[in-house]
């Protein structure tokens, strides 16, 4: 029997779910993926969708209004001038990558009013193509982040540099976990470290070994992006 692409999405999801611990939430990353394929994932039980671009998300949300129980996760870099719109369209922002962005989101959330869930994006290996805090920079910014009381800061997010050997990727994930442990031990009143958003199609088993609670899967579910 040939497996149609639509069946393939449901079958891959079922297969991956079998291997996931209960503590891990699968976010289906649907940048460039059609709303038809998103409906297939939804029918297979996916409720968490990750998108990188605001306008693409707004367009898709208009077409998926009949699916009201989706949680929308922003996983791409957010420009300050789009922060207000992002708050209106995403319940989670994984890509809070600077103090100025956090403070902007915080004051906008106060006015709306909203309390978005956010992850702080870190890069623990130098990577000019990625945004995010280095470890020491993040530690220095924690007092100011703790003052962002309209943000529900729930964890860290990371994207390892592309093309690393698996052992090196594993060490990046372990360092991210260690940093979140260190922050948790500091017992900030308004910074929780309940989540580690890490792991993509090529490396999610490694991320889970290091304690990921949210994995962000695109190509493994929907095929290569154009
Ligand atoms: C595109 C993207 C993903 C998904 O990557 P795949 O390799 O397709 O699984 C996950 N996280 C972020 C931040 C992304 O931009």
PDB file of C-alpha atoms and ligand atoms in Angstrom:
ATOM      1  CA  UNK A   1       0.000   0.000   0.000  1.00  0.00           C
ATOM      2  CA  UNK A   2       1.351   3.424  -0.836  1.00  0.00           C
ATOM      3  CA  UNK A   3       1.233   5.920   1.973  1.00  0.00           C
ATOM      4  CA  UNK A   4      -0.252   9.213   0.875  1.00  0.00           C
ATOM      5  CA  UNK A   5       1.427  12.348   2.252  1.00  0.00           C
ATOM      6  CA  UNK A   6      -1.629  13.043   4.381  1.00  0.00           C
ATOM      7  CA  UNK A   7      -1.481   9.609   6.008  1.00  0.00           C
ATOM      8  CA  UNK A   8       2.258  10.019   6.392  1.00  0.00           C
ATOM      9  CA  UNK A   9       1.792  13.029   8.680  1.00  0.00           C
ATOM     10  CA  UNK A  10      -0.551  11.129  10.986  1.00  0.00           C
ATOM     11  CA  UNK A  11       1.637   8.025  10.963  1.00  0.00           C
ATOM     12  CA  UNK A  12       4.828   9.929  11.677  1.00  0.00           C
ATOM     13  CA  UNK A  13       3.106  11.742  14.520  1.00  0.00           C
ATOM     14  CA  UNK A  14       1.887   8.489  16.017  1.00  0.00           C
ATOM     15  CA  UNK A  15       5.331   6.978  15.705  1.00  0.00           C
ATOM     16  CA  UNK A  16       7.115   9.935  17.310  1.00  0.00           C
ATOM     17  CA  UNK A  17       4.548  10.221  20.113  1.00  0.00           C
ATOM     18  CA  UNK A  18       5.205   6.601  21.105  1.00  0.00           C
ATOM     19  CA  UNK A  19       8.819   7.473  21.770  1.00  0.00           C
ATOM     20  CA  UNK A  20       8.144  10.681  23.743  1.00  0.00           C
ATOM     21  CA  UNK A  21       8.067  10.834  27.529  1.00  0.00           C
ATOM     22  CA  UNK A  22       4.812  12.297  28.946  1.00  0.00           C
ATOM     23  CA  UNK A  23       6.739  15.365  30.037  1.00  0.00           C
ATOM     24  CA  UNK A  24       7.463  16.437  26.457  1.00  0.00           C
ATOM     25  CA  UNK A  25       5.150  18.623  24.374  1.00  0.00           C
ATOM     26  CA  UNK A  26       5.466  18.311  20.618  1.00  0.00           C
ATOM     27  CA  UNK A  27       5.158  21.619  18.790  1.00  0.00           C
ATOM     28  CA  UNK A  28       4.442  21.194  15.080  1.00  0.00           C
ATOM     29  CA  UNK A  29       6.496  23.800  13.243  1.00  0.00           C
ATOM     30  CA  UNK A  30       4.432  24.868  10.261  1.00  0.00           C
ATOM     31  CA  UNK A  31       6.321  27.756   8.666  1.00  0.00           C
ATOM     32  CA  UNK A  32       5.750  27.434   4.887  1.00  0.00           C
ATOM     33  CA  UNK A  33       3.388  24.471   5.513  1.00  0.00           C
ATOM     34  CA  UNK A  34      -0.118  24.725   4.027  1.00  0.00           C
ATOM     35  CA  UNK A  35      -3.205  25.067   6.208  1.00  0.00           C
ATOM     36  CA  UNK A  36      -4.444  21.801   4.660  1.00  0.00           C
ATOM     37  CA  UNK A  37      -1.495  19.949   6.161  1.00  0.00           C
ATOM     38  CA  UNK A  38      -1.988  21.812   9.425  1.00  0.00           C
ATOM     39  CA  UNK A  39      -5.555  20.499   9.513  1.00  0.00           C
ATOM     40  CA  UNK A  40      -4.238  16.969   9.094  1.00  0.00           C
ATOM     41  CA  UNK A  41      -1.904  17.457  12.047  1.00  0.00           C
ATOM     42  CA  UNK A  42      -4.776  18.948  14.042  1.00  0.00           C
ATOM     43  CA  UNK A  43      -6.995  15.975  13.223  1.00  0.00           C
ATOM     44  CA  UNK A  44      -4.175  13.746  14.490  1.00  0.00           C
ATOM     45  CA  UNK A  45      -4.289  15.570  17.815  1.00  0.00           C
ATOM     46  CA  UNK A  46      -1.751  18.389  17.479  1.00  0.00           C
ATOM     47  CA  UNK A  47      -2.808  21.537  19.327  1.00  0.00           C
ATOM     48  CA  UNK A  48       0.554  23.309  19.566  1.00  0.00           C
ATOM     49  CA  UNK A  49       1.746  24.993  16.386  1.00  0.00           C
ATOM     50  CA  UNK A  50       5.005  26.901  15.944  1.00  0.00           C
ATOM     51  CA  UNK A  51       5.495  29.659  13.406  1.00  0.00           C
ATOM     52  CA  UNK A  52       8.396  31.994  12.609  1.00  0.00           C
ATOM     53  CA  UNK A  53       6.707  34.836  10.814  1.00  0.00           C
ATOM     54  CA  UNK A  54       3.939  37.060  12.048  1.00  0.00           C
ATOM     55  CA  UNK A  55       2.169  37.829   8.767  1.00  0.00           C
ATOM     56  CA  UNK A  56       2.138  34.172   7.680  1.00  0.00           C
ATOM     57  CA  UNK A  57       0.595  33.296  11.036  1.00  0.00           C
ATOM     58  CA  UNK A  58      -2.070  35.993  10.817  1.00  0.00           C
ATOM     59  CA  UNK A  59      -3.043  34.747   7.349  1.00  0.00           C
ATOM     60  CA  UNK A  60      -3.263  31.145   8.549  1.00  0.00           C
ATOM     61  CA  UNK A  61      -5.221  32.007  11.684  1.00  0.00           C
ATOM     62  CA  UNK A  62      -7.849  33.642   9.491  1.00  0.00           C
ATOM     63  CA  UNK A  63      -8.217  30.356   7.606  1.00  0.00           C
ATOM     64  CA  UNK A  64      -8.271  28.198  10.750  1.00  0.00           C
ATOM     65  CA  UNK A  65     -10.804  30.128  12.807  1.00  0.00           C
ATOM     66  CA  UNK A  66     -12.910  26.996  13.182  1.00  0.00           C
ATOM     67  CA  UNK A  67     -10.092  25.419  15.245  1.00  0.00           C
ATOM     68  CA  UNK A  68     -10.211  27.616  18.334  1.00  0.00           C
ATOM     69  CA  UNK A  69      -8.190  25.480  20.738  1.00  0.00           C
ATOM     70  CA  UNK A  70      -4.826  25.861  19.019  1.00  0.00           C
ATOM     71  CA  UNK A  71      -1.946  27.255  21.056  1.00  0.00           C
ATOM     72  CA  UNK A  72       0.268  29.394  18.823  1.00  0.00           C
ATOM     73  CA  UNK A  73       3.991  29.522  19.555  1.00  0.00           C
ATOM     74  CA  UNK A  74       6.254  32.167  18.036  1.00  0.00           C
ATOM     75  CA  UNK A  75       9.676  30.595  17.508  1.00  0.00           C
ATOM     76  CA  UNK A  76      11.328  33.122  15.154  1.00  0.00           C
ATOM     77  CA  UNK A  77      13.115  36.377  15.888  1.00  0.00           C
ATOM     78  CA  UNK A  78      10.704  39.168  16.752  1.00  0.00           C
ATOM     79  CA  UNK A  79      11.360  42.754  15.718  1.00  0.00           C
ATOM     80  CA  UNK A  80      10.481  45.326  18.356  1.00  0.00           C
ATOM     81  CA  UNK A  81       8.043  47.152  16.084  1.00  0.00           C
ATOM     82  CA  UNK A  82       6.015  43.951  15.672  1.00  0.00           C
ATOM     83  CA  UNK A  83       5.875  43.107  19.372  1.00  0.00           C
ATOM     84  CA  UNK A  84       2.309  44.336  19.935  1.00  0.00           C
ATOM     85  CA  UNK A  85       0.920  42.364  17.006  1.00  0.00           C
ATOM     86  CA  UNK A  86       2.848  39.289  18.141  1.00  0.00           C
ATOM     87  CA  UNK A  87       1.185  39.461  21.550  1.00  0.00           C
ATOM     88  CA  UNK A  88      -2.214  39.506  19.901  1.00  0.00           C
ATOM     89  CA  UNK A  89      -1.511  36.416  17.815  1.00  0.00           C
ATOM     90  CA  UNK A  90       0.696  34.157  19.951  1.00  0.00           C
ATOM     91  CA  UNK A  91       0.136  32.745  23.423  1.00  0.00           C
ATOM     92  CA  UNK A  92       3.764  31.694  23.688  1.00  0.00           C
ATOM     93  CA  UNK A  93       6.907  33.490  22.561  1.00  0.00           C
ATOM     94  CA  UNK A  94       9.947  31.195  22.626  1.00  0.00           C
ATOM     95  CA  UNK A  95      12.258  33.698  20.970  1.00  0.00           C
ATOM     96  CA  UNK A  96      12.615  36.456  23.564  1.00  0.00           C
ATOM     97  CA  UNK A  97      16.265  37.114  22.881  1.00  0.00           C
ATOM     98  CA  UNK A  98      17.161  40.424  24.525  1.00  0.00           C
ATOM     99  CA  UNK A  99      16.334  42.499  27.561  1.00  0.00           C
ATOM    100  CA  UNK A 100      15.029  45.358  25.422  1.00  0.00           C
ATOM    101  CA  UNK A 101      12.584  43.000  23.689  1.00  0.00           C
ATOM    102  CA  UNK A 102      11.474  41.538  27.032  1.00  0.00           C
ATOM    103  CA  UNK A 103      10.887  45.002  28.466  1.00  0.00           C
ATOM    104  CA  UNK A 104       8.964  46.109  25.387  1.00  0.00           C
ATOM    105  CA  UNK A 105       6.741  43.012  25.545  1.00  0.00           C
ATOM    106  CA  UNK A 106       6.280  43.582  29.257  1.00  0.00           C
ATOM    107  CA  UNK A 107       4.998  47.129  28.893  1.00  0.00           C
ATOM    108  CA  UNK A 108       2.743  46.168  25.955  1.00  0.00           C
ATOM    109  CA  UNK A 109       1.361  43.198  27.885  1.00  0.00           C
ATOM    110  CA  UNK A 110       0.547  45.538  30.764  1.00  0.00           C
ATOM    111  CA  UNK A 111      -1.531  47.772  28.492  1.00  0.00           C
ATOM    112  CA  UNK A 112      -3.425  45.034  26.640  1.00  0.00           C
ATOM    113  CA  UNK A 113      -3.636  43.406  29.328  1.00  0.00           C
ATOM    114  CA  UNK A 114      -2.151  39.976  28.688  1.00  0.00           C
ATOM    115  CA  UNK A 115       0.263  37.620  30.358  1.00  0.00           C
ATOM    116  CA  UNK A 116       2.106  35.738  27.621  1.00  0.00           C
ATOM    117  CA  UNK A 117       4.264  32.706  28.340  1.00  0.00           C
ATOM    118  CA  UNK A 118       7.813  33.352  27.236  1.00  0.00           C
ATOM    119  CA  UNK A 119      11.080  31.475  26.963  1.00  0.00           C
ATOM    120  CA  UNK A 120      14.426  33.240  27.075  1.00  0.00           C
ATOM    121  CA  UNK A 121      16.480  32.313  24.020  1.00  0.00           C
ATOM    122  CA  UNK A 122      20.094  31.492  24.750  1.00  0.00           C
ATOM    123  CA  UNK A 123      23.050  30.579  22.574  1.00  0.00           C
ATOM    124  CA  UNK A 124      25.728  28.879  24.575  1.00  0.00           C
ATOM    125  CA  UNK A 125      28.038  28.443  21.584  1.00  0.00           C
ATOM    126  CA  UNK A 126      28.946  31.511  19.530  1.00  0.00           C
ATOM    127  CA  UNK A 127      26.798  31.613  16.391  1.00  0.00           C
ATOM    128  CA  UNK A 128      26.593  34.821  14.348  1.00  0.00           C
ATOM    129  CA  UNK A 129      23.486  33.543  12.537  1.00  0.00           C
ATOM    130  CA  UNK A 130      21.446  33.223  15.758  1.00  0.00           C
ATOM    131  CA  UNK A 131      19.969  35.587  18.280  1.00  0.00           C
ATOM    132  CA  UNK A 132      19.987  35.044  22.020  1.00  0.00           C
ATOM    133  CA  UNK A 133      21.844  35.607  25.258  1.00  0.00           C
ATOM    134  CA  UNK A 134      25.222  34.099  26.092  1.00  0.00           C
ATOM    135  CA  UNK A 135      25.132  32.484  29.535  1.00  0.00           C
ATOM    136  CA  UNK A 136      26.916  35.233  31.461  1.00  0.00           C
ATOM    137  CA  UNK A 137      24.870  37.953  29.722  1.00  0.00           C
ATOM    138  CA  UNK A 138      21.646  36.278  30.705  1.00  0.00           C
ATOM    139  CA  UNK A 139      22.718  35.915  34.332  1.00  0.00           C
ATOM    140  CA  UNK A 140      23.510  39.636  34.393  1.00  0.00           C
ATOM    141  CA  UNK A 141      20.071  40.524  32.991  1.00  0.00           C
ATOM    142  CA  UNK A 142      18.053  38.354  35.397  1.00  0.00           C
ATOM    143  CA  UNK A 143      17.278  41.130  37.922  1.00  0.00           C
ATOM    144  CA  UNK A 144      15.772  43.290  35.161  1.00  0.00           C
ATOM    145  CA  UNK A 145      13.936  40.305  33.664  1.00  0.00           C
ATOM    146  CA  UNK A 146      12.517  39.478  37.069  1.00  0.00           C
ATOM    147  CA  UNK A 147      10.933  42.948  37.060  1.00  0.00           C
ATOM    148  CA  UNK A 148       8.977  42.095  33.871  1.00  0.00           C
ATOM    149  CA  UNK A 149       5.975  41.091  35.934  1.00  0.00           C
ATOM    150  CA  UNK A 150       3.533  40.969  33.009  1.00  0.00           C
ATOM    151  CA  UNK A 151       5.529  38.198  31.388  1.00  0.00           C
ATOM    152  CA  UNK A 152       5.159  34.605  32.447  1.00  0.00           C
ATOM    153  CA  UNK A 153       8.818  33.621  32.083  1.00  0.00           C
ATOM    154  CA  UNK A 154       8.760  29.825  32.056  1.00  0.00           C
ATOM    155  CA  UNK A 155      12.080  28.585  30.718  1.00  0.00           C
ATOM    156  CA  UNK A 156      14.888  28.662  28.191  1.00  0.00           C
ATOM    157  CA  UNK A 157      14.926  28.061  24.456  1.00  0.00           C
ATOM    158  CA  UNK A 158      17.942  27.239  22.323  1.00  0.00           C
ATOM    159  CA  UNK A 159      18.890  26.367  18.743  1.00  0.00           C
ATOM    160  CA  UNK A 160      22.357  24.786  18.459  1.00  0.00           C
ATOM    161  CA  UNK A 161      24.548  25.888  15.558  1.00  0.00           C
ATOM    162  CA  UNK A 162      23.825  23.933  12.404  1.00  0.00           C
ATOM    163  CA  UNK A 163      25.949  20.901  11.478  1.00  0.00           C
ATOM    164  CA  UNK A 164      27.604  20.047  14.800  1.00  0.00           C
ATOM    165  CA  UNK A 165      28.668  16.516  15.655  1.00  0.00           C
ATOM    166  CA  UNK A 166      25.991  14.846  17.821  1.00  0.00           C
ATOM    167  CA  UNK A 167      28.231  14.864  20.904  1.00  0.00           C
ATOM    168  CA  UNK A 168      28.714  18.611  20.591  1.00  0.00           C
ATOM    169  CA  UNK A 169      24.987  19.211  20.086  1.00  0.00           C
ATOM    170  CA  UNK A 170      24.377  17.093  23.181  1.00  0.00           C
ATOM    171  CA  UNK A 171      26.788  19.248  25.135  1.00  0.00           C
ATOM    172  CA  UNK A 172      24.979  22.426  24.015  1.00  0.00           C
ATOM    173  CA  UNK A 173      21.698  20.943  25.267  1.00  0.00           C
ATOM    174  CA  UNK A 174      23.315  19.858  28.536  1.00  0.00           C
ATOM    175  CA  UNK A 175      24.781  23.322  29.071  1.00  0.00           C
ATOM    176  CA  UNK A 176      21.338  24.832  28.476  1.00  0.00           C
ATOM    177  CA  UNK A 177      19.843  22.494  31.067  1.00  0.00           C
ATOM    178  CA  UNK A 178      22.636  23.324  33.523  1.00  0.00           C
ATOM    179  CA  UNK A 179      22.024  27.050  33.036  1.00  0.00           C
ATOM    180  CA  UNK A 180      18.311  26.608  33.709  1.00  0.00           C
ATOM    181  CA  UNK A 181      19.147  24.603  36.869  1.00  0.00           C
ATOM    182  CA  UNK A 182      21.460  27.375  37.995  1.00  0.00           C
ATOM    183  CA  UNK A 183      18.779  30.035  37.428  1.00  0.00           C
ATOM    184  CA  UNK A 184      16.168  27.932  39.220  1.00  0.00           C
ATOM    185  CA  UNK A 185      18.417  27.645  42.251  1.00  0.00           C
ATOM    186  CA  UNK A 186      18.531  31.447  42.465  1.00  0.00           C
ATOM    187  CA  UNK A 187      14.791  31.384  43.246  1.00  0.00           C
ATOM    188  CA  UNK A 188      13.648  34.463  41.355  1.00  0.00           C
ATOM    189  CA  UNK A 189      10.082  35.442  42.212  1.00  0.00           C
ATOM    190  CA  UNK A 190       9.059  35.991  38.602  1.00  0.00           C
ATOM    191  CA  UNK A 191      11.336  33.694  36.596  1.00  0.00           C
ATOM    192  CA  UNK A 192      10.390  30.061  36.451  1.00  0.00           C
ATOM    193  CA  UNK A 193      12.545  27.412  34.833  1.00  0.00           C
ATOM    194  CA  UNK A 194       9.907  24.779  34.146  1.00  0.00           C
ATOM    195  CA  UNK A 195      10.549  24.409  30.430  1.00  0.00           C
ATOM    196  CA  UNK A 196      13.401  23.691  28.080  1.00  0.00           C
ATOM    197  CA  UNK A 197      12.349  24.400  24.494  1.00  0.00           C
ATOM    198  CA  UNK A 198      14.969  22.563  22.479  1.00  0.00           C
ATOM    199  CA  UNK A 199      15.187  19.873  19.847  1.00  0.00           C
ATOM    200  CA  UNK A 200      14.301  19.976  16.143  1.00  0.00           C
ATOM    201  CA  UNK A 201      13.900  17.288  13.475  1.00  0.00           C
ATOM    202  CA  UNK A 202      17.568  16.329  13.367  1.00  0.00           C
ATOM    203  CA  UNK A 203      18.378  16.436  17.060  1.00  0.00           C
ATOM    204  CA  UNK A 204      15.238  16.026  19.166  1.00  0.00           C
ATOM    205  CA  UNK A 205      16.221  12.642  20.685  1.00  0.00           C
ATOM    206  CA  UNK A 206      19.393  14.280  22.021  1.00  0.00           C
ATOM    207  CA  UNK A 207      17.392  17.200  23.386  1.00  0.00           C
ATOM    208  CA  UNK A 208      15.024  14.853  25.196  1.00  0.00           C
ATOM    209  CA  UNK A 209      17.994  13.073  26.765  1.00  0.00           C
ATOM    210  CA  UNK A 210      19.093  16.452  28.101  1.00  0.00           C
ATOM    211  CA  UNK A 211      15.672  17.194  29.575  1.00  0.00           C
ATOM    212  CA  UNK A 212      13.764  19.051  26.854  1.00  0.00           C
ATOM    213  CA  UNK A 213      10.101  19.624  27.693  1.00  0.00           C
ATOM    214  CA  UNK A 214       9.118  21.154  24.347  1.00  0.00           C
ATOM    215  CA  UNK A 215      10.437  19.932  21.013  1.00  0.00           C
ATOM    216  CA  UNK A 216       9.852  21.889  17.814  1.00  0.00           C
ATOM    217  CA  UNK A 217       9.438  19.606  14.809  1.00  0.00           C
ATOM    218  CA  UNK A 218       8.984  20.721  11.222  1.00  0.00           C
ATOM    219  CA  UNK A 219      10.587  18.671   8.430  1.00  0.00           C
ATOM    220  CA  UNK A 220      10.273  15.302  10.101  1.00  0.00           C
ATOM    221  CA  UNK A 221       6.477  15.791  10.101  1.00  0.00           C
ATOM    222  CA  UNK A 222       5.816  17.755   6.936  1.00  0.00           C
ATOM    223  CA  UNK A 223       8.780  17.063   4.699  1.00  0.00           C
ATOM    224  CA  UNK A 224      11.427  19.465   3.436  1.00  0.00           C
ATOM    225  CA  UNK A 225      10.525  23.106   3.122  1.00  0.00           C
ATOM    226  CA  UNK A 226      10.948  24.721  -0.312  1.00  0.00           C
TER     227      UNK A 226
HETATM  228  C1  LIG B   1      12.232  25.887  11.564  1.00  0.00           C
HETATM  229  C2  LIG B   1      12.444  25.777  13.014  1.00  0.00           C
HETATM  230  C3  LIG B   1      12.246  24.570  13.696  1.00  0.00           C
HETATM  231  C4  LIG B   1      11.893  23.273  12.987  1.00  0.00           C
HETATM  232  O1  LIG B   1      13.012  22.805  12.319  1.00  0.00           O
HETATM  233  P1  LIG B   1      12.971  21.368  11.567  1.00  0.00           P
HETATM  234  O2  LIG B   1      14.396  21.114  11.292  1.00  0.00           O
HETATM  235  O3  LIG B   1      12.121  21.566  10.361  1.00  0.00           O
HETATM  236  O4  LIG B   1      12.371  20.409  12.538  1.00  0.00           O
HETATM  237  C5  LIG B   1      12.409  24.561  15.065  1.00  0.00           C
HETATM  238  N1  LIG B   1      12.763  25.673  15.735  1.00  0.00           N
HETATM  239  C6  LIG B   1      12.966  26.852  15.134  1.00  0.00           C
HETATM  240  C7  LIG B   1      13.343  28.042  15.937  1.00  0.00           C
HETATM  241  C8  LIG B   1      12.822  26.937  13.748  1.00  0.00           C
HETATM  242  O5  LIG B   1      13.044  28.108  13.138  1.00  0.00           O
END
